[in-house]
Coordinates of C-alpha atoms in Angstrom, one line a residue:
M1 CA -121.4 -99.9 -102.9
D2 CA -124.3 -102.2 -103.5
S3 CA -124.2 -106.0 -103.3
R4 CA -123.9 -106.4 -107.1
E5 CA -120.7 -104.3 -107.3
H6 CA -119.4 -106.0 -104.2
D7 CA -119.8 -109.5 -105.8
A8 CA -118.2 -108.3 -109.0
L9 CA -115.1 -107.0 -107.1
Q10 CA -114.8 -110.3 -105.2
R11 CA -114.9 -112.2 -108.5
K12 CA -112.1 -110.1 -109.9
Q13 CA -110.0 -110.6 -106.8
R14 CA -110.6 -114.4 -107.0
L15 CA -109.6 -114.4 -110.6
A16 CA -106.5 -112.4 -110.0
L17 CA -105.5 -114.8 -107.2
L18 CA -106.1 -117.8 -109.4
E19 CA -103.9 -116.2 -112.1
C20 CA -101.1 -115.7 -109.6
I21 CA -101.4 -119.2 -108.3
S22 CA -101.4 -120.5 -111.9
S23 CA -98.3 -118.6 -112.9
E24 CA -96.5 -119.8 -109.8
Q25 CA -97.6 -123.3 -110.5
M26 CA -96.5 -123.0 -114.1
V27 CA -93.0 -121.8 -113.0
V28 CA -92.8 -124.7 -110.5
V29 CA -94.0 -127.2 -113.1
S30 CA -91.5 -125.8 -115.7
M31 CA -88.7 -126.2 -113.2
I32 CA -89.7 -129.7 -112.3
S33 CA -90.0 -130.6 -116.0
S34 CA -86.5 -129.2 -116.8
I35 CA -85.0 -131.0 -113.8
T36 CA -86.8 -134.2 -114.8
V37 CA -85.5 -134.0 -118.4
I38 CA -81.9 -133.3 -117.2
F39 CA -82.2 -136.2 -114.8
I40 CA -83.4 -138.6 -117.4
L41 CA -80.8 -137.5 -120.0
H42 CA -78.0 -137.9 -117.3
H43 CA -79.1 -141.4 -116.5
V44 CA -79.5 -142.3 -120.2
I45 CA -76.0 -141.1 -121.0
C46 CA -74.6 -142.9 -118.0
A47 CA -76.4 -146.1 -118.9
L48 CA -75.2 -145.9 -122.5
A49 CA -71.7 -145.3 -121.3
Y50 CA -71.9 -148.2 -118.9
R51 CA -73.3 -150.5 -121.6
S52 CA -70.8 -149.5 -124.2
K53 CA -67.8 -149.9 -121.8
G54 CA -65.2 -152.1 -123.5
R55 CA -67.3 -152.4 -126.6
K56 CA -65.6 -151.7 -129.9
V57 CA -67.5 -150.0 -132.7
N58 CA -65.9 -151.3 -135.9
D59 CA -66.2 -149.8 -139.3
V60 CA -67.4 -151.7 -142.3
N61 CA -64.4 -150.5 -144.2
G62 CA -62.0 -152.0 -141.7
R63 CA -61.0 -148.8 -140.1
P64 CA -59.8 -148.6 -136.5
P65 CA -62.4 -149.0 -133.7
C66 CA -64.2 -145.9 -132.4
P67 CA -66.0 -145.3 -129.1
W68 CA -69.7 -144.6 -129.3
R69 CA -70.5 -141.0 -130.3
I70 CA -73.4 -138.6 -130.2
P71 CA -74.4 -135.8 -132.7
F72 CA -72.4 -132.6 -132.7
L73 CA -70.1 -133.6 -129.8
G74 CA -68.7 -136.7 -131.5
N75 CA -66.7 -138.5 -128.8
L76 CA -65.8 -135.5 -126.7
H77 CA -68.2 -136.5 -124.0
H78 CA -65.9 -139.4 -123.1
L79 CA -63.3 -136.9 -122.0
F80 CA -65.9 -135.3 -119.6
L81 CA -67.0 -138.6 -118.3
L82 CA -63.4 -139.5 -117.4
K83 CA -62.7 -136.3 -115.5
P84 CA -60.5 -135.6 -113.5
L85 CA -58.1 -137.3 -115.9
L86 CA -56.4 -135.0 -118.3
E87 CA -56.9 -135.4 -122.0
H88 CA -53.9 -137.5 -122.7
Q89 CA -54.6 -139.7 -119.7
A90 CA -58.3 -140.2 -120.6
L91 CA -57.3 -141.1 -124.2
A92 CA -54.7 -143.6 -122.9
H93 CA -57.5 -145.1 -120.7
L94 CA -59.8 -145.4 -123.7
A95 CA -57.0 -146.9 -125.8
R96 CA -56.9 -149.9 -123.4
Q97 CA -60.5 -150.6 -124.3
Y98 CA -60.6 -149.8 -128.0
G99 CA -57.1 -150.5 -129.1
P100 CA -53.8 -148.7 -129.6
I101 CA -55.0 -147.1 -132.9
M102 CA -58.3 -145.5 -132.2
R103 CA -60.7 -143.3 -134.2
F104 CA -62.0 -140.5 -132.1
Y105 CA -64.3 -137.7 -133.3
L106 CA -63.5 -134.2 -132.0
G107 CA -67.0 -132.9 -132.6
S108 CA -67.6 -133.5 -136.3
R109 CA -63.9 -133.8 -137.1
P110 CA -62.3 -137.3 -137.3
A111 CA -59.0 -138.0 -135.6
L112 CA -56.7 -141.0 -135.1
F113 CA -54.9 -141.6 -131.8
V114 CA -51.9 -143.9 -131.6
S115 CA -51.1 -145.0 -128.1
N116 CA -48.3 -147.6 -128.0
Y117 CA -44.9 -148.2 -129.5
A118 CA -45.7 -151.2 -131.6
A119 CA -48.7 -149.5 -133.2
A120 CA -46.8 -146.3 -133.8
Q121 CA -43.9 -148.1 -135.4
S122 CA -46.1 -150.2 -137.8
F123 CA -48.4 -147.2 -138.6
F124 CA -45.6 -144.8 -139.4
Q125 CA -43.7 -147.3 -141.5
A126 CA -46.8 -147.5 -143.8
N127 CA -48.3 -144.1 -143.5
E128 CA -45.8 -141.5 -142.2
R129 CA -45.4 -139.9 -145.6
H130 CA -49.2 -139.5 -145.9
F131 CA -49.4 -137.6 -142.6
A132 CA -46.5 -135.2 -143.1
S133 CA -48.6 -132.1 -143.1
R134 CA -50.4 -130.1 -140.4
P135 CA -54.2 -129.8 -140.1
Y136 CA -55.6 -126.4 -140.5
F137 CA -57.1 -124.6 -137.4
K138 CA -58.7 -121.2 -137.4
F139 CA -56.5 -119.8 -134.6
Y140 CA -53.5 -120.0 -137.1
D141 CA -55.1 -117.1 -138.9
W142 CA -56.6 -115.3 -135.9
L143 CA -53.6 -115.4 -133.6
L144 CA -50.5 -116.5 -135.5
Y145 CA -49.3 -116.0 -139.1
G146 CA -51.4 -118.4 -141.0
H147 CA -51.0 -122.0 -142.2
H148 CA -48.1 -121.4 -144.6
N149 CA -45.6 -119.5 -142.5
G150 CA -43.0 -120.7 -140.0
V151 CA -41.9 -124.3 -139.4
A152 CA -44.0 -125.7 -136.5
F153 CA -47.6 -125.3 -137.8
S154 CA -47.0 -124.9 -141.5
S155 CA -48.4 -127.3 -144.1
Y156 CA -46.1 -129.7 -145.9
S157 CA -44.8 -127.8 -148.9
P158 CA -41.5 -126.8 -150.6
R159 CA -41.8 -123.5 -148.7
W160 CA -41.8 -125.4 -145.4
K161 CA -38.9 -127.7 -146.5
K162 CA -36.8 -124.6 -147.3
M163 CA -37.4 -123.0 -143.9
R164 CA -36.8 -126.2 -142.0
R165 CA -33.5 -126.8 -143.7
F166 CA -32.5 -123.2 -143.1
C167 CA -33.2 -123.4 -139.4
I168 CA -31.3 -126.7 -139.1
L169 CA -28.2 -125.2 -140.8
Q170 CA -28.2 -122.0 -138.9
L171 CA -29.0 -123.3 -135.3
F172 CA -29.2 -127.0 -134.9
T173 CA -26.2 -128.7 -136.5
P174 CA -23.5 -130.1 -134.2
Q175 CA -21.0 -127.5 -135.5
R176 CA -23.5 -124.6 -134.8
I177 CA -24.2 -125.9 -131.3
M178 CA -20.5 -126.2 -130.5
S179 CA -19.9 -122.6 -131.7
S180 CA -22.8 -121.4 -129.5
S181 CA -21.6 -123.3 -126.4
K182 CA -20.1 -120.2 -124.9
I183 CA -23.5 -118.5 -124.8
L184 CA -25.1 -121.5 -123.1
E185 CA -22.3 -121.7 -120.5
E186 CA -22.4 -117.9 -119.8
E187 CA -26.1 -117.8 -119.2
V188 CA -26.1 -120.8 -116.9
A189 CA -23.1 -119.7 -115.0
L190 CA -24.5 -116.1 -114.5
V191 CA -27.7 -117.4 -113.0
V192 CA -25.9 -119.8 -110.7
N193 CA -23.6 -117.0 -109.6
D194 CA -26.5 -114.7 -108.9
V195 CA -28.3 -117.3 -106.8
C196 CA -25.1 -118.0 -104.8
R197 CA -24.6 -114.3 -104.2
L198 CA -28.2 -114.0 -102.9
C199 CA -27.7 -117.0 -100.6
K200 CA -24.5 -115.6 -99.1
S201 CA -26.1 -112.3 -98.3
S202 CA -29.2 -113.8 -96.7
E203 CA -29.5 -114.4 -93.0
D204 CA -29.7 -118.2 -93.2
G205 CA -27.6 -118.6 -96.3
S206 CA -30.5 -119.7 -98.5
V207 CA -33.0 -118.4 -101.0
S208 CA -36.4 -119.8 -102.0
V209 CA -37.1 -119.9 -105.8
N210 CA -39.7 -121.0 -108.2
V211 CA -37.9 -123.7 -110.1
A212 CA -40.0 -123.5 -113.3
H213 CA -39.4 -119.8 -113.6
L214 CA -35.7 -120.1 -112.8
A215 CA -35.3 -122.7 -115.5
H216 CA -37.4 -120.7 -117.9
L217 CA -35.2 -117.6 -117.3
V218 CA -32.1 -119.5 -118.2
V219 CA -33.5 -121.3 -121.3
S220 CA -35.3 -118.3 -122.7
N221 CA -32.2 -116.0 -122.3
I222 CA -30.1 -118.6 -124.1
M223 CA -32.7 -118.8 -127.0
G224 CA -33.0 -115.0 -127.1
R225 CA -29.3 -114.5 -127.5
L226 CA -29.0 -117.2 -130.1
T227 CA -31.8 -115.7 -132.2
L228 CA -31.9 -112.0 -131.5
S229 CA -28.7 -111.3 -129.5
K230 CA -31.0 -110.1 -126.7
R231 CA -32.1 -111.7 -123.4
M232 CA -35.8 -112.5 -123.4
C233 CA -36.1 -111.1 -119.9
D234 CA -34.9 -107.7 -121.2
T235 CA -37.4 -104.9 -122.0
H236 CA -38.0 -104.4 -125.7
A237 CA -40.8 -102.8 -127.7
H238 CA -43.7 -101.1 -125.7
G239 CA -41.7 -101.7 -122.5
E240 CA -42.6 -105.4 -122.7
T241 CA -40.3 -108.4 -122.4
L242 CA -40.3 -111.2 -124.9
I243 CA -41.3 -113.5 -122.1
D244 CA -44.3 -111.3 -121.4
M245 CA -45.2 -111.4 -125.1
F246 CA -45.1 -115.2 -125.3
K247 CA -47.2 -115.5 -122.1
R248 CA -49.8 -113.2 -123.7
T249 CA -49.8 -115.4 -126.8
N250 CA -50.2 -118.6 -124.8
D251 CA -53.0 -117.2 -122.7
A252 CA -54.9 -116.2 -125.8
I253 CA -54.8 -119.7 -127.5
V254 CA -58.3 -121.3 -127.3
P255 CA -59.5 -124.1 -129.6
A256 CA -61.9 -122.6 -132.1
M257 CA -65.3 -124.3 -132.0
T258 CA -65.7 -123.6 -135.7
D259 CA -63.0 -126.3 -136.4
F260 CA -65.1 -129.0 -134.6
L261 CA -68.8 -128.0 -134.7
P262 CA -71.2 -127.4 -137.6
P263 CA -71.0 -123.9 -139.3
I264 CA -74.1 -122.7 -137.6
L265 CA -72.9 -123.2 -134.0
G266 CA -69.2 -122.6 -134.3
P267 CA -69.0 -118.9 -135.1
V268 CA -71.5 -118.1 -132.4
L269 CA -69.5 -119.8 -129.7
D270 CA -66.2 -118.4 -131.1
F271 CA -67.1 -114.7 -131.1
K272 CA -65.4 -113.7 -127.9
S273 CA -62.3 -115.9 -128.3
K274 CA -61.9 -114.9 -131.9
W275 CA -62.0 -111.2 -131.0
R276 CA -59.4 -111.7 -128.2
M277 CA -57.0 -113.6 -130.5
I278 CA -57.3 -111.0 -133.3
Q279 CA -56.5 -108.2 -130.8
T280 CA -53.6 -110.2 -129.4
H281 CA -52.2 -110.8 -132.9
K282 CA -52.2 -107.1 -133.6
H283 CA -50.2 -106.5 -130.5
I284 CA -47.8 -109.3 -131.3
D285 CA -47.4 -108.2 -134.9
A286 CA -46.6 -104.6 -133.8
F287 CA -44.0 -106.0 -131.4
W288 CA -42.2 -108.0 -134.1
T289 CA -42.5 -105.2 -136.6
L290 CA -40.5 -102.9 -134.3
I291 CA -37.9 -105.5 -133.7
L292 CA -37.4 -106.1 -137.5
E293 CA -37.3 -102.4 -138.3
D294 CA -34.8 -101.8 -135.5
R295 CA -32.6 -104.6 -136.7
R296 CA -32.7 -103.6 -140.4
G297 CA -31.7 -100.0 -139.4
R298 CA -28.7 -101.4 -137.4
Q299 CA -27.8 -103.8 -140.1
D300 CA -27.8 -101.1 -142.8
S301 CA -25.6 -98.9 -140.6
A302 CA -23.2 -101.8 -139.8
D303 CA -23.0 -102.8 -143.5
A304 CA -22.2 -99.2 -144.4
C305 CA -19.3 -99.2 -142.0
G306 CA -18.1 -102.6 -143.1
D307 CA -19.1 -104.2 -139.8
H308 CA -20.9 -107.5 -140.1
W309 CA -21.7 -108.2 -136.4
S310 CA -25.4 -108.1 -137.1
H311 CA -25.2 -111.3 -139.2
A312 CA -23.9 -113.4 -136.3
D313 CA -27.3 -114.4 -134.9
F314 CA -30.3 -116.2 -136.4
L315 CA -32.3 -113.0 -137.1
G316 CA -29.3 -111.6 -139.0
A317 CA -29.0 -114.8 -141.0
L318 CA -32.7 -114.6 -141.9
L319 CA -32.5 -111.0 -143.0
S320 CA -29.4 -111.6 -145.1
D321 CA -30.7 -114.6 -147.0
K322 CA -32.4 -113.7 -150.3
E323 CA -34.5 -116.8 -150.6
V324 CA -35.9 -116.3 -147.1
M325 CA -36.6 -112.6 -147.7
E326 CA -38.6 -113.6 -150.8
L327 CA -41.0 -115.5 -148.5
G328 CA -42.0 -112.2 -146.7
D329 CA -41.8 -110.7 -143.2
D330 CA -44.8 -112.8 -141.9
N331 CA -42.7 -115.9 -142.5
I332 CA -39.7 -114.4 -140.6
K333 CA -42.0 -113.4 -137.7
A334 CA -43.7 -116.9 -137.6
T335 CA -40.3 -118.6 -137.7
L336 CA -38.9 -116.5 -134.8
M337 CA -42.1 -117.3 -132.7
D338 CA -41.7 -121.0 -133.4
I339 CA -38.1 -121.1 -132.4
L340 CA -38.3 -118.9 -129.3
G341 CA -41.7 -120.2 -128.1
A342 CA -41.2 -123.9 -128.5
G343 CA -37.6 -123.9 -127.5
S344 CA -38.1 -122.0 -124.3
E345 CA -41.2 -123.6 -122.9
T346 CA -40.6 -127.3 -123.5
S347 CA -37.0 -127.3 -122.2
S348 CA -37.9 -125.4 -119.0
I349 CA -40.9 -127.7 -118.3
T350 CA -38.5 -130.7 -118.6
I351 CA -36.0 -129.2 -116.2
E352 CA -38.6 -128.6 -113.6
W353 CA -39.9 -132.2 -113.9
A354 CA -36.3 -133.6 -113.7
M355 CA -35.6 -131.7 -110.5
A356 CA -38.9 -132.8 -109.0
E357 CA -38.1 -136.5 -109.8
L358 CA -34.5 -136.1 -108.4
L359 CA -35.9 -134.7 -105.2
R360 CA -38.4 -137.6 -104.9
N361 CA -35.5 -140.0 -105.6
P362 CA -32.5 -138.9 -103.5
G363 CA -30.5 -142.0 -104.6
C364 CA -30.7 -140.8 -108.3
L365 CA -29.6 -137.3 -107.2
S366 CA -26.7 -138.7 -105.3
K367 CA -25.6 -140.8 -108.4
L368 CA -25.9 -137.7 -110.6
R369 CA -23.8 -135.6 -108.3
N370 CA -21.1 -138.3 -108.1
E371 CA -20.8 -138.3 -111.8
L372 CA -20.7 -134.5 -111.9
D373 CA -18.1 -134.2 -109.2
K374 CA -15.8 -136.8 -111.0
S375 CA -16.2 -135.1 -114.4
C376 CA -15.9 -131.4 -113.4
Q377 CA -13.1 -129.5 -111.7
Q378 CA -13.8 -128.2 -108.2
E379 CA -13.5 -124.6 -109.3
D380 CA -13.1 -123.2 -112.8
I381 CA -12.7 -119.6 -114.1
L382 CA -15.2 -118.5 -116.8
H383 CA -14.2 -115.4 -118.8
V384 CA -17.3 -113.5 -119.9
P385 CA -17.7 -110.1 -121.5
A386 CA -17.8 -107.3 -118.9
H387 CA -21.3 -106.1 -120.0
L388 CA -22.7 -109.5 -118.9
S389 CA -21.4 -109.5 -115.4
F390 CA -24.4 -107.9 -113.7
P391 CA -27.2 -109.6 -111.7
I392 CA -29.7 -110.9 -114.2
L393 CA -32.0 -111.7 -111.3
G394 CA -32.3 -107.9 -111.2
S395 CA -34.5 -107.9 -114.2
R396 CA -38.2 -107.0 -113.7
W397 CA -39.4 -110.4 -114.9
A398 CA -37.0 -112.3 -112.7
R399 CA -37.8 -110.2 -109.6
K400 CA -41.5 -110.9 -110.2
H401 CA -41.5 -114.6 -110.9
V402 CA -38.3 -116.3 -109.8
L403 CA -37.4 -115.2 -106.3
L404 CA -39.9 -116.2 -103.6
S405 CA -37.9 -114.9 -100.6
S406 CA -34.6 -113.2 -100.0
S407 CA -33.4 -111.2 -97.0
S408 CA -31.3 -108.9 -99.3
P409 CA -33.8 -107.3 -101.7
S410 CA -31.3 -104.6 -102.6
L411 CA -29.3 -107.2 -104.6
V412 CA -32.2 -107.5 -107.0
S413 CA -33.0 -103.8 -107.1
S414 CA -33.6 -102.5 -110.6
S415 CA -31.3 -99.6 -109.8
R416 CA -28.3 -102.0 -110.1
F417 CA -29.4 -103.0 -113.6
P418 CA -27.3 -101.3 -116.2
S419 CA -28.7 -99.2 -119.0
S420 CA -28.0 -101.9 -121.6
A421 CA -30.7 -104.1 -120.0
S422 CA -33.3 -101.9 -121.6
G423 CA -32.7 -103.6 -124.8
T424 CA -31.1 -100.6 -126.6
E425 CA -27.9 -102.5 -127.3
D426 CA -27.3 -106.0 -128.7
F427 CA -24.7 -108.3 -127.1
E428 CA -22.5 -108.5 -130.2
A429 CA -22.6 -104.7 -130.5
C430 CA -21.0 -104.3 -127.1
T431 CA -17.3 -104.1 -126.4
E432 CA -15.3 -107.3 -126.1
T433 CA -13.8 -106.4 -122.7
T434 CA -13.8 -109.5 -120.6
S435 CA -13.9 -110.1 -116.9
S436 CA -13.4 -113.3 -114.9
L437 CA -16.4 -114.9 -113.3
R438 CA -15.5 -117.4 -110.6
C439 CA -18.4 -119.7 -110.8
P440 CA -18.8 -122.0 -107.8
S441 CA -18.7 -125.1 -110.0
Y442 CA -18.5 -124.2 -113.6
V443 CA -19.9 -126.9 -116.0
S444 CA -19.1 -126.8 -119.7
C445 CA -20.9 -128.3 -122.7
S446 CA -18.0 -130.5 -123.5
Q447 CA -18.1 -132.0 -120.0
V448 CA -21.8 -132.8 -120.0
S449 CA -21.6 -134.5 -123.3
Q450 CA -19.4 -137.2 -121.5
M451 CA -21.9 -137.8 -118.7
P452 CA -24.1 -140.9 -119.5
Y453 CA -26.1 -140.8 -116.2
L454 CA -27.0 -137.1 -116.8
R455 CA -28.3 -137.9 -120.2
A456 CA -30.2 -140.9 -118.8
V457 CA -31.9 -138.6 -116.3
I458 CA -33.1 -136.3 -119.0
K459 CA -34.4 -139.2 -121.2
E460 CA -36.2 -140.8 -118.2
T461 CA -37.8 -137.5 -117.4
L462 CA -39.0 -137.1 -121.1
R463 CA -40.3 -140.7 -120.9
L464 CA -42.4 -140.0 -117.8
H465 CA -43.3 -136.4 -118.4
P466 CA -43.2 -135.4 -122.1
P467 CA -43.7 -131.7 -122.2
V468 CA -46.2 -132.1 -125.0
P469 CA -48.0 -135.4 -124.2
L470 CA -50.2 -135.3 -127.3
L471 CA -47.6 -134.3 -130.0
I472 CA -48.6 -131.5 -132.4
P473 CA -51.3 -133.1 -134.6
R474 CA -50.6 -134.1 -138.2
G475 CA -52.8 -133.8 -141.2
L476 CA -53.0 -135.6 -144.5
S477 CA -50.6 -134.4 -147.2
A478 CA -52.9 -135.2 -150.1
P479 CA -56.3 -135.8 -148.5
D480 CA -58.3 -136.8 -151.6
E481 CA -55.8 -139.4 -152.9
V482 CA -54.7 -140.8 -149.6
A483 CA -58.2 -141.0 -148.1
E484 CA -59.6 -142.9 -151.0
Q485 CA -56.6 -145.3 -151.3
H486 CA -56.1 -146.1 -147.5
G487 CA -59.6 -145.6 -146.1
F488 CA -58.9 -142.5 -144.1
E489 CA -61.4 -139.8 -143.8
D490 CA -60.7 -136.6 -145.8
E491 CA -60.1 -134.3 -142.7
A492 CA -58.5 -137.0 -140.5
I493 CA -56.1 -135.6 -137.8
L494 CA -53.3 -137.8 -136.4
F495 CA -52.3 -137.6 -132.8
L496 CA -49.4 -139.5 -131.2
N497 CA -49.9 -140.0 -127.4
A498 CA -46.3 -139.8 -126.2
W499 CA -47.4 -140.0 -122.6
A500 CA -49.1 -143.3 -123.2
I501 CA -46.2 -144.7 -125.3
G502 CA -43.7 -143.7 -122.5
R503 CA -45.8 -146.0 -120.1
D504 CA -46.2 -148.9 -122.5
E505 CA -45.8 -152.0 -120.4
E506 CA -44.7 -154.0 -123.4
V507 CA -41.6 -151.9 -123.7
W508 CA -40.8 -150.6 -120.2
Q509 CA -40.3 -152.6 -117.1
D510 CA -42.0 -150.8 -114.1
P511 CA -43.1 -148.0 -116.4
E512 CA -44.4 -145.8 -113.5
L513 CA -41.0 -145.7 -111.7
F514 CA -38.3 -143.2 -112.3
K515 CA -35.3 -145.3 -113.2
P516 CA -32.6 -143.5 -115.3
E517 CA -30.5 -146.7 -115.2
R518 CA -32.8 -148.3 -117.8
F519 CA -31.0 -146.1 -120.4
I520 CA -27.5 -147.1 -119.2
N521 CA -27.6 -150.8 -118.4
E522 CA -26.7 -153.0 -121.3
G523 CA -29.4 -155.4 -122.1
S524 CA -31.8 -156.7 -124.7
N525 CA -34.0 -153.5 -124.5
S526 CA -31.2 -150.9 -124.1
S527 CA -30.8 -150.1 -127.8
R528 CA -34.5 -150.3 -128.4
S529 CA -35.3 -147.9 -125.5
S530 CA -32.7 -145.5 -126.7
S531 CA -34.1 -145.4 -130.2
I532 CA -37.6 -144.7 -128.9
M533 CA -36.5 -141.8 -126.7
R534 CA -34.4 -140.3 -129.4
T535 CA -37.6 -139.7 -131.4
L536 CA -40.9 -139.8 -129.7
P537 CA -40.8 -136.9 -127.2
F538 CA -39.6 -134.7 -130.1
G539 CA -41.9 -136.3 -132.7
T540 CA -40.9 -138.6 -135.5
G541 CA -40.2 -138.8 -139.2
R542 CA -40.5 -135.7 -141.4
R543 CA -42.1 -133.7 -138.6
R544 CA -39.6 -134.4 -135.8
C545 CA -38.5 -131.3 -133.9
P546 CA -35.3 -130.0 -135.6
G547 CA -34.2 -128.4 -132.4
M548 CA -33.8 -131.7 -130.5
P549 CA -29.9 -131.6 -130.3
L550 CA -29.8 -128.0 -129.0
A551 CA -32.7 -128.7 -126.5
M552 CA -30.8 -131.7 -125.1
C553 CA -27.6 -129.7 -124.7
I554 CA -29.4 -126.9 -122.9
M555 CA -31.4 -129.2 -120.6
E556 CA -28.3 -131.2 -119.7
L557 CA -26.1 -128.2 -119.0
T558 CA -28.8 -126.4 -116.9
L559 CA -29.7 -129.5 -114.8
A560 CA -26.0 -130.3 -114.2
A561 CA -25.3 -126.8 -112.9
F562 CA -28.4 -126.8 -110.7
A563 CA -27.7 -130.2 -109.2
R564 CA -23.9 -129.7 -108.7
N565 CA -24.0 -126.2 -107.2
F566 CA -26.9 -126.3 -104.8
A567 CA -28.3 -128.3 -102.0
W568 CA -32.0 -128.6 -102.6
E569 CA -34.8 -128.7 -100.0
I570 CA -38.6 -128.4 -100.1
P571 CA -39.7 -125.4 -98.1
T572 CA -40.4 -126.2 -94.4
I573 CA -43.7 -124.3 -94.6
E574 CA -45.0 -127.1 -96.7
T575 CA -46.7 -130.0 -95.1
Q576 CA -45.4 -132.4 -97.7
R577 CA -42.1 -134.1 -97.5
T578 CA -39.9 -134.9 -100.5
A579 CA -41.2 -138.5 -100.7
E580 CA -44.7 -137.2 -100.9
L581 CA -44.0 -134.4 -103.4
D582 CA -47.1 -133.5 -105.5
M583 CA -46.4 -134.8 -109.0
S584 CA -49.9 -134.2 -110.5
E585 CA -50.0 -132.6 -113.9
K586 CA -51.8 -129.5 -115.4
S587 CA -52.4 -129.0 -119.0
G588 CA -51.6 -125.7 -120.7
S589 CA -51.4 -124.2 -124.1
A590 CA -47.5 -124.5 -124.1
G591 CA -47.2 -127.9 -122.5
T592 CA -48.0 -130.0 -119.4
H593 CA -46.7 -128.4 -116.2
K594 CA -46.7 -129.5 -112.6
A595 CA -50.1 -128.7 -111.2
K596 CA -48.3 -127.3 -108.2
P597 CA -45.2 -125.4 -109.3
L598 CA -42.0 -126.8 -107.7
E599 CA -40.7 -124.4 -105.0
A600 CA -37.4 -125.2 -103.4
V601 CA -34.9 -123.7 -100.9
L602 CA -31.4 -123.5 -102.5
R603 CA -28.1 -123.3 -100.5
P604 CA -24.6 -123.3 -102.1
R605 CA -23.3 -126.8 -102.0
V606 CA -19.7 -127.5 -100.8
V607 CA -18.1 -129.6 -103.5
R608 CA -15.5 -132.0 -102.3

């Protein structure tokens, strides 16, 4: 190789080296630039947030104040800046700065948040009829049965009024609740009896349970028998329980970005969640279709024989009503999902919170037991149909979720579960042979209705821990007319922050303390407090939950049986003591649960 070629080769090597160094430098420079931009944006946002703290952004049209917002996100960044507060807590914090009626943009969609009692009262007196509908969200079509079926999410229309009136007459009147009291008492007594049997067979006379799942088992089985004459923990179509099906539905619920972001961005971000919800809906629809087909076949056979047992439950009433049938099967399926889903989840959440508060406040638990012991007989006999007297804690769902420990696993073996548990028979179709169930301390619906302290405990729990802190949003009934007349924006959504209203210092003395006595003691605020708690946790006005009377009866009966029949302890493996019980919250699609589920050791209590 001559010197000329050698020089050319060296030049090429130097150029290649310089290119490598340049590319590496470019990568480093690019990384530094990106970090610098993120750093600057972070500090700009924090500086703006600090400068805007406490500042109200008023509208020229006199609309409620609004926190500062940014393009596309609206005011959502405030929720991120206030982490780890949950959404309802963060909005209550913002309401202290911007007022009890606050405008808040969920992306590009305007919303109104009402956060104290006086504001809620004045606002609804003037505008409740305008906000009687429900806003439209995409997941209604993707996961559920649209915006015009059912009672919970349906728009305000004659169709909705008809279904709401039908549900009230068939399930929620005092006469209906009284006629259904035997079902409530049987399910509560059976669970209590099962737990007592497990305790007696264990080595130390106790059993450890997940309280939320135990309460959910009781409540869901009650609702299942009232609506379908089937327990929800029983296996139905596709070998799946109703509880499993509702869990699948709740897990699939994700807010659709299309509802809050511009049309270009929303569909791209929603692709995966939309596909998942559509697939879940297909599974849900097949589940309900099989149930309806099975019931129609049984009903036709029963009618041919002159037997009308199949009309005794809510589904039978739906299928035998001509006006309801004209609305279509999708409306029936949506209504069943609303009744079963909402009724089971919210009541079981409240029972868990109530037991947690009673364990944190032993004095309140002692007062409740004194009232129960005075009102109930020491031992009562409950006569139940023979086909019900089997261990319901033997069901697959209960074995998996309720029992945390038991030294006698054979008692919850599926081999002891009778064939009727497979869901092939309805309760009303079974024989009427009865057997006597000696419940340790049987509590009846008529007894709990005469216990003021028990009801006060439930009300105080609902005040501190509403199962749905931000009540289901409302939409404008006639957007064009109302928006122009009252200054609301066309797509405005109304949220009622029940969590913040329950802690309103202008209404409640010591709002953070658990004091059931506030609903019993006669005083200047007693009637006012009672009127608030009769409405807000269940909504208010035209959209108030129609199932409130039944829910209160179920919660009171279940809590009374749990408190009277068992001595409750926090497991010794926990480092926490009852006074330090973790009461933090966790948001979910079905309500606000305890962040750490309540686990307790239960022992049969000797009633004197």
